[in-house]
Short mmCIF file of C-alpha atoms in Angstrom, two decimals:
data_model
loop_
_atom_site.label_atom_id
_atom_site.label_comp_id
_atom_site.label_asym_id
_atom_site.label_seq_id
_atom_site.Cartn_x
_atom_site.Cartn_y
_atom_site.Cartn_z
CA MET A 20 0.00 0.00 0.00
CA ASN A 21 2.85 2.41 0.67
CA GLY A 22 4.62 1.43 -2.51
CA ALA A 23 7.41 -0.48 -0.79
CA ALA A 24 8.54 -3.59 -2.60
CA ALA A 25 7.63 -6.82 -0.87
CA PRO A 26 10.68 -8.82 0.22
CA GLU A 27 11.36 -11.86 -1.89
CA PRO A 28 10.81 -15.16 -0.09
CA THR A 29 14.06 -16.78 0.88
CA GLU A 30 14.57 -20.51 0.59
CA ALA A 31 15.16 -22.44 3.74
CA PRO A 32 18.76 -23.51 4.08
CA ALA A 33 19.41 -27.08 3.10
CA PRO A 34 20.01 -29.37 6.05
CA SER A 35 23.67 -30.01 6.61
CA PRO A 36 24.69 -33.63 6.07
CA GLN A 37 25.17 -35.62 9.23
CA VAL A 38 28.60 -36.83 10.20
CA PRO A 39 28.78 -40.64 10.02
CA LEU A 40 29.05 -42.27 13.41
CA ASP A 41 32.24 -44.08 14.34
CA TRP A 42 31.07 -47.21 16.13
CA ARG A 43 33.41 -48.80 18.63
CA PHE A 44 33.39 -51.78 20.93
CA SER A 45 32.44 -50.93 24.51
CA GLN A 46 31.77 -54.00 26.64
CA VAL A 47 30.90 -57.66 26.52
CA PHE A 48 29.28 -59.86 29.16
CA GLY A 49 29.38 -63.65 28.98
CA GLU A 50 31.89 -63.80 26.17
CA ARG A 51 32.33 -67.30 24.81
CA GLY A 52 35.81 -68.77 24.66
CA ALA A 53 37.27 -70.40 21.58
CA GLY A 54 35.73 -73.82 21.08
CA GLU A 55 33.37 -73.38 24.02
CA ASP A 56 29.92 -74.86 23.56
CA VAL A 57 26.90 -72.72 24.34
CA GLN A 58 24.13 -74.23 26.41
CA ASP A 59 20.68 -73.62 24.98
CA VAL A 60 19.38 -72.29 28.32
CA ASP A 61 22.06 -69.55 28.28
CA ILE A 62 21.06 -68.05 24.92
CA ILE A 63 19.71 -64.51 25.34
CA SER A 64 16.13 -64.12 24.13
CA ALA A 65 15.19 -60.54 25.20
CA ILE A 66 16.93 -57.18 25.75
CA GLU A 67 15.42 -53.97 27.11
CA PHE A 68 16.71 -50.62 28.41
CA ASN A 69 14.62 -48.78 30.95
CA LYS A 70 13.28 -45.31 30.16
CA SER A 71 16.21 -43.44 31.74
CA GLY A 72 18.83 -45.74 30.25
CA HIS A 73 20.42 -46.36 33.66
CA HIS A 74 19.37 -50.01 33.72
CA LEU A 75 19.42 -52.83 31.19
CA ALA A 76 17.62 -56.17 31.45
CA THR A 77 18.17 -59.38 29.52
CA GLY A 78 16.20 -62.60 29.54
CA ASP A 79 17.37 -66.02 28.38
CA ARG A 80 15.93 -69.35 27.35
CA GLY A 81 16.51 -70.70 30.84
CA GLY A 82 13.89 -68.33 32.29
CA ARG A 83 16.43 -66.07 33.99
CA VAL A 84 16.40 -62.27 34.03
CA VAL A 85 19.76 -60.53 34.41
CA LEU A 86 19.94 -56.85 35.34
CA PHE A 87 22.78 -54.43 34.60
CA GLU A 88 23.21 -50.90 35.91
CA ARG A 89 25.05 -47.92 34.49
CA THR A 90 28.21 -47.08 36.40
CA ASP A 91 29.52 -43.87 34.81
CA ALA A 92 26.31 -41.92 35.61
CA LYS A 93 26.65 -42.58 39.35
CA ASP A 94 30.18 -41.26 39.62
CA HIS A 95 29.56 -37.53 39.99
CA VAL A 96 33.14 -36.45 39.42
CA SER A 97 33.94 -33.04 37.98
CA ARG A 98 36.39 -32.74 35.14
CA LYS A 99 38.72 -30.65 37.30
CA ASP A 100 38.83 -33.35 39.96
CA ALA A 101 39.36 -35.96 37.28
CA GLU A 102 42.35 -34.10 35.91
CA LYS A 103 43.81 -33.87 39.39
CA ALA A 104 43.34 -37.59 39.84
CA ASP A 105 45.01 -38.16 36.45
CA TYR A 106 42.25 -40.21 34.89
CA SER A 107 39.76 -39.45 32.16
CA ILE A 108 36.00 -39.30 32.43
CA SER A 109 34.27 -41.95 30.36
CA ARG A 110 32.53 -40.42 27.37
CA HIS A 111 30.19 -43.33 26.77
CA PRO A 112 27.83 -45.31 29.01
CA GLU A 113 29.34 -48.25 30.85
CA PHE A 114 27.39 -50.94 32.64
CA ARG A 115 28.07 -53.55 35.28
CA TYR A 116 26.31 -56.66 36.44
CA LYS A 117 23.73 -55.90 39.12
CA THR A 118 21.72 -59.02 39.91
CA GLU A 119 19.79 -61.90 38.38
CA PHE A 120 16.79 -63.99 39.32
CA GLN A 121 14.80 -66.93 38.06
CA SER A 122 11.68 -65.47 36.49
CA HIS A 123 9.99 -68.53 34.97
CA GLU A 124 10.19 -72.28 35.41
CA PRO A 125 9.20 -74.98 32.90
CA GLU A 126 5.56 -75.98 33.30
CA PHE A 127 3.18 -78.54 31.89
CA ASP A 128 -0.43 -77.90 30.94
CA TYR A 129 -2.18 -81.16 31.80
CA LEU A 130 -5.47 -80.14 30.21
CA LYS A 131 -3.87 -79.55 26.82
CA SER A 132 -0.90 -81.92 27.25
CA LEU A 133 1.34 -79.02 26.40
CA GLU A 134 4.81 -78.33 27.73
CA ILE A 135 5.41 -74.65 28.47
CA GLU A 136 9.00 -73.50 28.10
CA GLU A 137 10.65 -71.20 30.61
CA LYS A 138 12.15 -69.05 27.83
CA ILE A 139 11.70 -65.30 28.36
CA ASN A 140 9.97 -63.84 25.29
CA LYS A 141 9.79 -60.17 26.30
CA ILE A 142 10.85 -57.84 29.11
CA LYS A 143 9.38 -54.39 29.76
CA TRP A 144 10.42 -51.89 32.42
CA CYS A 145 7.76 -50.11 34.45
CA GLN A 146 7.93 -46.87 36.41
CA GLU A 147 10.31 -46.75 39.35
CA THR A 148 8.88 -46.05 42.80
CA ASN A 149 10.78 -45.23 46.00
CA GLY A 150 14.07 -46.42 44.60
CA ALA A 151 12.67 -49.81 43.56
CA SER A 152 12.68 -51.09 39.99
CA PHE A 153 9.64 -52.80 38.48
CA LEU A 154 9.50 -54.90 35.33
CA LEU A 155 7.26 -57.28 33.44
CA SER A 156 8.57 -60.54 32.00
CA THR A 157 6.72 -63.18 30.03
CA ASN A 158 7.19 -66.61 28.56
CA ASP A 159 4.72 -68.25 26.17
CA LYS A 160 1.79 -68.26 28.59
CA THR A 161 2.45 -66.40 31.85
CA ILE A 162 3.35 -62.78 32.61
CA LYS A 163 4.99 -61.84 35.89
CA PHE A 164 5.40 -58.47 37.61
CA TRP A 165 8.68 -58.15 39.49
CA LYS A 166 9.97 -55.71 42.08
CA VAL A 167 13.73 -55.41 42.52
CA GLN A 168 14.91 -53.45 45.53
CA GLU A 169 17.93 -53.07 47.76
CA LYS A 170 17.32 -54.45 51.23
CA LYS A 171 19.50 -53.94 54.28
CA VAL A 172 20.79 -57.11 55.89
CA LYS A 173 20.20 -56.89 59.63
CA LYS A 174 22.69 -58.51 61.96
CA ILE A 175 23.03 -58.71 65.75
CA CYS A 176 26.37 -57.15 66.52
CA GLU A 177 26.16 -56.68 70.32
CA MET A 178 24.32 -58.54 73.05
CA ASN A 179 24.90 -55.90 75.78
CA MET A 180 26.27 -58.56 78.09
CA ASN A 181 29.39 -58.08 80.13
CA PRO A 182 31.27 -61.41 80.13
CA SER A 183 33.03 -60.50 83.37
CA ASN A 184 29.70 -60.52 85.15
CA ALA A 185 28.70 -63.96 83.95
CA PRO A 186 28.60 -66.65 86.64
CA ALA A 187 31.71 -68.80 86.77
CA ASN A 188 32.78 -72.02 88.57
CA GLY A 189 29.29 -72.58 89.81
CA SER A 190 29.17 -69.43 91.87
CA PRO A 191 25.65 -68.14 92.26
CA ALA A 192 24.64 -65.40 89.88
CA GLY A 193 24.32 -62.00 91.38
CA SER A 194 26.64 -62.83 94.28
CA THR A 195 28.95 -60.03 93.22
CA MET A 196 27.74 -56.83 94.75
CA CYS A 197 28.58 -53.43 93.43
CA GLY A 198 27.81 -50.96 96.16
CA SER A 199 24.15 -51.24 96.92
CA SER A 200 23.27 -52.78 93.50
CA ALA A 201 23.46 -56.39 92.34
CA ARG A 202 24.19 -57.86 88.91
CA THR A 203 21.70 -60.23 87.27
CA PRO A 204 22.86 -63.17 85.13
CA ASN A 205 22.08 -61.36 81.86
CA GLY A 206 24.14 -58.32 82.76
CA GLY A 207 21.28 -56.23 84.08
CA ILE A 208 21.53 -54.14 87.22
CA LEU A 209 19.23 -54.98 90.06
CA LYS A 210 18.64 -51.95 92.22
CA PRO A 211 17.46 -52.29 95.81
CA GLY A 212 13.72 -52.68 95.89
CA GLY A 213 13.41 -52.44 92.09
CA LEU A 214 13.15 -54.53 88.94
CA PRO A 215 16.16 -55.34 86.71
CA LEU A 216 16.71 -53.02 83.74
CA LEU A 217 15.71 -54.50 80.37
CA ARG A 218 18.68 -55.05 78.06
CA LEU A 219 18.01 -55.78 74.30
CA PRO A 220 20.42 -56.99 71.60
CA VAL A 221 21.73 -54.28 69.25
CA VAL A 222 20.77 -54.85 65.57
CA THR A 223 22.70 -53.04 62.85
CA SER A 224 22.31 -52.84 59.06
CA GLN A 225 25.73 -52.53 57.50
CA GLU A 226 25.28 -54.55 54.30
CA THR A 227 22.71 -54.36 51.51
CA SER A 228 21.51 -57.04 49.13
CA LEU A 229 19.25 -56.95 46.08
CA ALA A 230 16.04 -58.88 46.37
CA ALA A 231 13.63 -59.68 43.52
CA ASN A 232 10.04 -60.33 44.56
CA CYS A 233 7.27 -61.48 42.26
CA ARG A 234 4.39 -59.16 43.05
CA ARG A 235 1.79 -60.52 40.65
CA VAL A 236 1.26 -63.32 38.14
CA TYR A 237 -0.99 -62.78 35.11
CA ALA A 238 -1.89 -66.23 33.81
CA HIS A 239 -4.54 -68.25 31.97
CA ALA A 240 -5.50 -65.48 29.57
CA HIS A 241 -3.89 -66.65 26.31
CA ASP A 242 -4.64 -69.79 24.31
CA TYR A 243 -1.69 -69.12 22.00
CA HIS A 244 1.91 -68.11 22.59
CA ILE A 245 2.45 -64.57 23.85
CA ASN A 246 4.61 -62.62 21.38
CA SER A 247 4.42 -59.10 22.86
CA ILE A 248 3.86 -57.14 26.03
CA SER A 249 3.81 -53.34 26.21
CA ASN A 250 3.17 -51.05 29.17
CA ASN A 251 1.04 -47.95 28.80
CA SER A 252 2.15 -44.37 29.33
CA ASP A 253 -0.49 -44.02 32.05
CA GLY A 254 1.63 -46.24 34.31
CA GLU A 255 -1.38 -48.34 35.28
CA THR A 256 -2.12 -50.70 32.39
CA PHE A 257 -0.33 -52.89 29.84
CA ILE A 258 -1.22 -55.14 26.92
CA SER A 259 -0.25 -58.69 26.06
CA ALA A 260 -0.64 -60.12 22.56
CA ASP A 261 -0.68 -63.61 21.13
CA ASP A 262 -1.37 -64.82 17.58
CA LEU A 263 -5.09 -63.99 17.66
CA ARG A 264 -5.86 -61.73 20.61
CA ILE A 265 -4.66 -58.67 22.48
CA ASN A 266 -5.59 -58.33 26.15
CA LEU A 267 -5.57 -55.21 28.31
CA TRP A 268 -4.45 -55.60 31.94
CA ASN A 269 -4.30 -53.43 35.01
CA LEU A 270 -1.02 -53.83 36.87
CA GLU A 271 -2.87 -54.10 40.19
CA ILE A 272 -5.35 -56.78 39.02
CA SER A 273 -3.97 -60.17 38.04
CA ASN A 274 -7.15 -62.25 37.80
CA GLN A 275 -8.95 -60.19 35.17
CA SER A 276 -8.13 -58.79 31.75
CA PHE A 277 -10.12 -57.28 28.88
CA ASN A 278 -9.92 -58.60 25.34
CA ILE A 279 -9.58 -55.53 23.12
CA VAL A 280 -8.53 -57.11 19.79
CA ASP A 281 -9.73 -60.49 18.53
CA VAL A 282 -8.94 -61.61 14.98
CA LYS A 283 -9.98 -65.24 15.49
CA PRO A 284 -12.53 -66.20 12.80
CA THR A 285 -15.60 -68.28 13.54
CA ASN A 286 -14.13 -71.05 11.39
CA MET A 287 -10.39 -71.48 11.86
CA GLU A 288 -10.12 -72.61 8.25
CA ASP A 289 -10.85 -69.00 7.29
CA LEU A 290 -7.82 -67.73 9.19
CA THR A 291 -5.60 -65.72 6.83
CA GLU A 292 -3.35 -63.68 9.14
CA VAL A 293 -2.15 -63.58 12.73
CA ILE A 294 -0.90 -60.89 15.09
CA THR A 295 2.91 -60.77 15.25
CA SER A 296 3.69 -57.76 17.46
CA ALA A 297 1.92 -55.02 19.43
CA GLU A 298 3.01 -51.85 21.19
CA PHE A 299 1.45 -48.89 22.98
CA HIS A 300 2.05 -45.34 21.81
CA PRO A 301 4.82 -43.77 23.96
CA SER A 302 2.70 -40.81 25.09
CA HIS A 303 -0.94 -41.32 24.00
CA CYS A 304 -2.45 -43.82 26.41
CA ASN A 305 -5.41 -44.48 24.11
CA THR A 306 -3.38 -45.49 21.03
CA LEU A 307 -1.67 -48.74 20.19
CA ALA A 308 -0.38 -50.43 17.05
CA TYR A 309 -0.16 -54.07 16.10
CA SER A 310 1.33 -55.82 13.08
CA SER A 311 0.25 -58.90 11.18
CA SER A 312 1.75 -61.76 9.21
CA LYS A 313 0.52 -60.12 5.99
CA GLY A 314 2.86 -57.16 6.42
CA SER A 315 0.27 -54.64 7.60
CA ILE A 316 0.23 -52.40 10.69
CA ARG A 317 -3.03 -51.32 12.30
CA LEU A 318 -3.39 -48.30 14.53
CA VAL A 319 -6.11 -48.68 17.16
CA ASP A 320 -7.86 -46.01 19.24
CA LEU A 321 -9.18 -47.40 22.53
CA ARG A 322 -11.69 -44.54 22.75
CA GLN A 323 -13.69 -45.79 19.78
CA SER A 324 -15.07 -48.99 21.27
CA ALA A 325 -14.41 -51.60 23.92
CA LEU A 326 -13.57 -54.22 21.28
CA CYS A 327 -11.20 -52.64 18.79
CA ASP A 328 -11.89 -54.89 15.82
CA THR A 329 -11.93 -51.86 13.53
CA HIS A 330 -8.70 -49.92 13.14
CA SER A 331 -8.34 -46.16 12.88
CA LYS A 332 -5.48 -46.41 10.37
CA LEU A 333 -3.99 -49.16 8.24
CA PHE A 334 -0.39 -49.08 7.05
CA GLU A 335 0.57 -51.48 4.30
CA GLN A 336 2.66 -51.50 1.16
CA HIS A 337 1.00 -52.85 -1.94
CA GLU A 338 3.10 -55.22 -4.01
CA ALA A 339 4.00 -54.48 -7.59
CA PRO A 340 1.91 -56.28 -10.22
CA GLY A 341 3.47 -59.53 -11.36
CA SER A 342 5.97 -59.65 -8.49
CA ARG A 343 4.08 -62.13 -6.33
CA SER A 344 5.69 -65.49 -5.64
CA PHE A 345 5.35 -68.39 -3.21
CA PHE A 346 7.54 -66.57 -0.68
CA THR A 347 5.95 -63.12 -0.99
CA GLU A 348 3.61 -63.44 1.97
CA ILE A 349 6.15 -65.27 4.13
CA ILE A 350 8.84 -62.60 3.85
CA ALA A 351 6.23 -59.82 4.21
CA SER A 352 5.35 -60.98 7.72
CA ILE A 353 6.37 -58.31 10.24
CA SER A 354 8.36 -59.68 13.14
CA ASP A 355 8.70 -56.48 15.23
CA ILE A 356 7.39 -52.91 15.43
CA LYS A 357 8.62 -49.98 17.49
CA PHE A 358 7.28 -46.46 17.96
CA SER A 359 9.79 -43.63 17.81
CA MET A 360 10.21 -41.81 21.11
CA ASP A 361 8.11 -38.88 19.91
CA GLY A 362 5.42 -41.25 18.58
CA ARG A 363 5.56 -39.75 15.07
CA HIS A 364 6.97 -42.79 13.30
CA ILE A 365 6.64 -46.57 13.47
CA LEU A 366 9.60 -48.79 12.63
CA SER A 367 8.81 -52.28 11.33
CA ARG A 368 10.98 -55.24 10.44
CA ASP A 369 10.03 -57.97 8.03
CA TYR A 370 12.35 -60.73 6.83
CA MET A 371 14.14 -58.75 4.12
CA THR A 372 13.63 -55.08 4.95
CA LEU A 373 13.32 -52.42 7.60
CA LYS A 374 10.52 -49.91 6.98
CA LEU A 375 9.82 -46.52 8.55
CA TRP A 376 6.21 -45.32 8.58
CA ASP A 377 4.80 -41.88 9.29
CA VAL A 378 1.67 -42.22 11.45
CA ASN A 379 0.14 -39.34 9.49
CA MET A 380 0.63 -41.00 6.12
CA ASP A 381 -0.87 -44.43 5.52
CA SER A 382 -0.15 -44.65 1.78
CA GLY A 383 3.21 -46.35 2.31
CA PRO A 384 6.49 -46.22 4.19
CA VAL A 385 8.56 -43.05 4.06
CA ALA A 386 11.76 -45.10 3.89
CA THR A 387 12.71 -48.70 3.19
CA PHE A 388 16.08 -50.20 4.08
CA GLN A 389 17.30 -53.44 2.53
CA VAL A 390 18.88 -55.56 5.26
CA HIS A 391 20.20 -58.63 3.44
CA GLU A 392 19.10 -58.42 -0.16
CA TYR A 393 21.78 -60.96 -1.12
CA LEU A 394 19.59 -63.69 0.40
CA ARG A 395 16.73 -63.17 -2.05
CA PRO A 396 18.03 -65.78 -4.55
CA LYS A 397 18.34 -68.21 -1.63
CA LEU A 398 14.74 -68.02 -0.39
CA CYS A 399 14.04 -71.62 -1.36
CA ASP A 400 16.96 -72.86 0.76
CA LEU A 401 15.96 -70.58 3.61
CA TYR A 402 12.44 -72.01 3.48
CA GLU A 403 13.67 -75.59 3.61
CA ASN A 404 15.80 -75.05 6.71
CA ASP A 405 13.15 -72.79 8.36
CA SER A 406 15.48 -69.80 8.49
CA ILE A 407 12.91 -67.78 6.57
CA PHE A 408 10.76 -67.82 9.73
CA ASP A 409 13.42 -66.19 11.94
CA LYS A 410 12.07 -63.18 13.81
CA PHE A 411 14.49 -60.25 13.86
CA GLU A 412 13.92 -57.26 16.13
CA CYS A 413 14.54 -53.60 15.32
CA CYS A 414 15.33 -50.44 17.26
CA GLN A 415 15.62 -46.69 16.73
CA SER A 416 17.87 -44.07 18.28
CA GLY A 417 16.44 -41.66 20.80
CA ASP A 418 16.75 -38.72 18.37
CA GLY A 419 15.02 -40.74 15.64
CA LEU A 420 17.83 -40.20 13.14
CA ARG A 421 19.05 -43.80 12.91
CA VAL A 422 17.59 -47.28 12.95
CA ALA A 423 19.19 -50.67 13.46
CA THR A 424 18.40 -54.35 13.05
CA GLY A 425 20.22 -57.69 13.02
CA SER A 426 21.06 -60.26 10.40
CA TYR A 427 22.98 -63.50 9.99
CA SER A 428 26.66 -64.17 10.79
CA ASN A 429 26.10 -62.18 14.02
CA ILE A 430 26.05 -58.87 12.18
CA PHE A 431 23.72 -55.93 12.62
CA ARG A 432 23.20 -52.89 10.43
CA VAL A 433 22.69 -49.25 11.29
CA PHE A 434 20.90 -47.00 8.77
CA ASN A 435 20.69 -43.23 8.71
CA CYS A 436 17.11 -42.05 8.21
CA GLY A 437 17.73 -38.37 8.89
CA ALA A 438 17.80 -35.47 6.45
CA GLY A 439 20.53 -35.79 3.84
CA GLY A 440 21.83 -39.05 5.25
CA SER A 441 22.81 -42.14 3.27
CA GLU A 442 24.94 -43.80 5.93
CA VAL A 443 24.81 -47.58 6.19
CA THR A 444 27.07 -49.27 8.73
CA THR A 445 27.57 -53.01 9.07
CA LEU A 446 28.90 -54.23 12.41
CA GLU A 447 29.70 -57.69 13.73
CA ALA A 448 29.05 -58.71 17.30
CA THR A 449 32.71 -59.22 18.21
CA ARG A 450 35.42 -57.19 19.88
CA ASN A 451 36.35 -55.92 16.41
CA PRO A 452 32.94 -54.85 15.09
CA THR A 453 34.12 -53.20 11.84
CA ARG A 454 36.08 -56.06 10.34
CA ARG A 455 33.20 -56.91 8.00
CA GLN A 456 32.37 -53.31 7.21
CA ILE A 457 32.47 -52.23 3.57
CA GLN A 458 32.19 -48.61 2.63
CA ASN A 459 28.89 -47.76 1.03
CA PRO A 460 28.95 -45.21 -1.81
CA ALA A 461 27.16 -42.03 -0.94
CA ARG A 462 23.67 -41.74 -2.37
CA PRO A 463 21.26 -38.85 -2.21
CA ALA A 464 18.51 -39.39 0.34
CA ARG A 465 15.32 -37.59 1.26
CA SER A 466 14.49 -36.33 4.71
CA LEU A 467 11.58 -37.63 6.72
CA GLY A 468 9.92 -34.26 6.37
CA SER A 469 9.43 -34.77 2.65
CA LEU A 470 6.80 -37.42 2.24
CA THR A 471 8.66 -39.05 -0.61
CA ARG A 472 9.33 -42.72 -0.17
CA VAL A 473 12.91 -43.79 -0.62
CA VAL A 474 14.64 -47.15 -0.76
CA ARG A 475 18.20 -47.39 0.50
CA ARG A 476 20.22 -50.47 -0.17
CA GLY A 477 23.24 -51.36 1.81
CA PRO A 478 26.26 -53.02 0.25
CA GLU A 479 25.02 -56.13 -1.48
CA ASN A 480 28.09 -58.17 -0.61
CA THR A 481 28.44 -57.38 3.06
CA GLY A 482 30.42 -60.27 4.49
CA ILE A 483 29.58 -62.35 1.44
CA ASP A 484 32.05 -63.66 -1.09
CA ALA A 485 31.52 -63.71 -4.84
CA ASN A 486 29.68 -67.04 -4.61
CA GLY A 487 27.44 -65.85 -1.80
CA ASN A 488 28.28 -68.83 0.40
CA SER A 489 30.11 -67.24 3.32
CA TYR A 490 27.12 -66.22 5.46
CA ASP A 491 26.38 -68.40 8.47
CA LEU A 492 22.67 -69.02 9.09
CA SER A 493 23.36 -70.67 12.44
CA THR A 494 24.70 -67.44 13.98
CA LYS A 495 21.97 -64.84 13.87
CA LEU A 496 21.56 -61.60 15.76
CA LEU A 497 17.87 -61.46 16.60
CA HIS A 498 17.76 -59.19 19.65
CA LEU A 499 19.13 -55.68 20.10
CA ALA A 500 18.20 -52.42 21.85
CA TRP A 501 19.23 -48.78 21.48
CA HIS A 502 19.96 -46.64 24.54
CA PRO A 503 17.17 -44.02 24.91
CA SER A 504 19.49 -41.00 25.05
CA GLU A 505 22.96 -42.13 23.93
CA ASN A 506 24.39 -43.70 20.79
CA LEU A 507 24.82 -47.06 22.45
CA ILE A 508 23.52 -50.36 21.09
CA ALA A 509 23.27 -53.56 23.13
CA CYS A 510 22.91 -56.75 21.12
CA ALA A 511 22.83 -60.47 21.84
CA ALA A 512 25.01 -63.02 20.05
CA ALA A 513 23.97 -66.40 21.49
CA ASN A 514 24.82 -66.15 25.22
CA SER A 515 26.99 -63.02 24.93
CA LEU A 516 25.83 -59.44 25.43
CA TYR A 517 27.82 -56.95 23.35
CA MET A 518 27.67 -53.16 23.63
CA TYR A 519 28.88 -50.62 21.07
CA TYR A 520 29.02 -46.84 21.27
CA ALA A 521 29.59 -43.98 18.82
#
């Protein structure tokens, strides 16, 4: 209106490319020696950090839960004091063994003639209260709620008895007089015309021990094997999922649960898909997601109805025409899903790929990462030896910029899903994690903000020779977890727990 020229719109500066992370070996617990056989009961089957990242829990096939605690966070040492003491402050999280307990025992269902393994399928941390840690652990049928707390060991250190006043050589007690008072056999003082003073043992608490107590047992609610448990952000409820149903529990009530999802058909011959994983939204207590064997993810709103048979959103990727084969549906089955910490994205893992979904866009994944594309020509062999049914887990960094998942030959892969990132890192669960790493040529990538779907392939020959025969299907890295606030990954290779930092 005043004739002044309107300023020209300026383009937003392009996001600066992220610096690739330099992953290094940090720690290992339960490392296997050369030629040492691994017992099946010692193989790790679940890994989980707590919300603060100060504790880590693992479960194994023997029904045990092992807890680790962070050590560097407890040492409140200033840098100035560290320099005076001539030692350096650790720049990455370090953990130490804390305690372990037997969570589940093998059972037998006499009504169904079914043996129930003690193997721990999932572990979830609950909110801490008064310095005590709480966690849920489950095997195929039974969920248990555990409380782990430090308890002081009370010991009697003093009896308040003076040995010199004890009767000796048969002399009558109390014959020794001290002025006008007499001594009683237990060291008390008997005053003239009065009663002896009461003397009690002195109890002290100098030592502490960790005690794990099972507070509640949630049983007899699943006809099929439990594959997932997830606690709600409200701190009061959690869900458990098997192949056909998802149940909602209250932590305080163990004899009652509510069935909120039921995909069991009237005629089991009409069954076409099963539930493979389920998880609550990290901050919305009314929202949960569950995946299926057909490669789809359903978002459910608990406010819509008591029985959530209808989903609020459906995430699935439609296959290209003419690309369907005998193995298409098998490899499309999702083995694990994880919400990002902000709840904006869902990470899913099927047999061949890792997919990142935007909860606001149900037309397809915003990014797809090829995990072991070199195995595609070998699908027939993988089917014959049942390796095609292996269930790999996935995890995402706390800032949401990177994702990770495992593969065969005890390797796991870290992908950059941030703006301008094309980083793909292959690491092996050994003390030298980068010995299999092959540099990946830089490729342009889209940010998550642009709703363009991208496919990023890692090096096709990672750890594989020209004939493609060097991978080892017997050593597979199924379980791993990312620290909630640090670039630290904990992963399980058989009975060994490896940690890597960047």
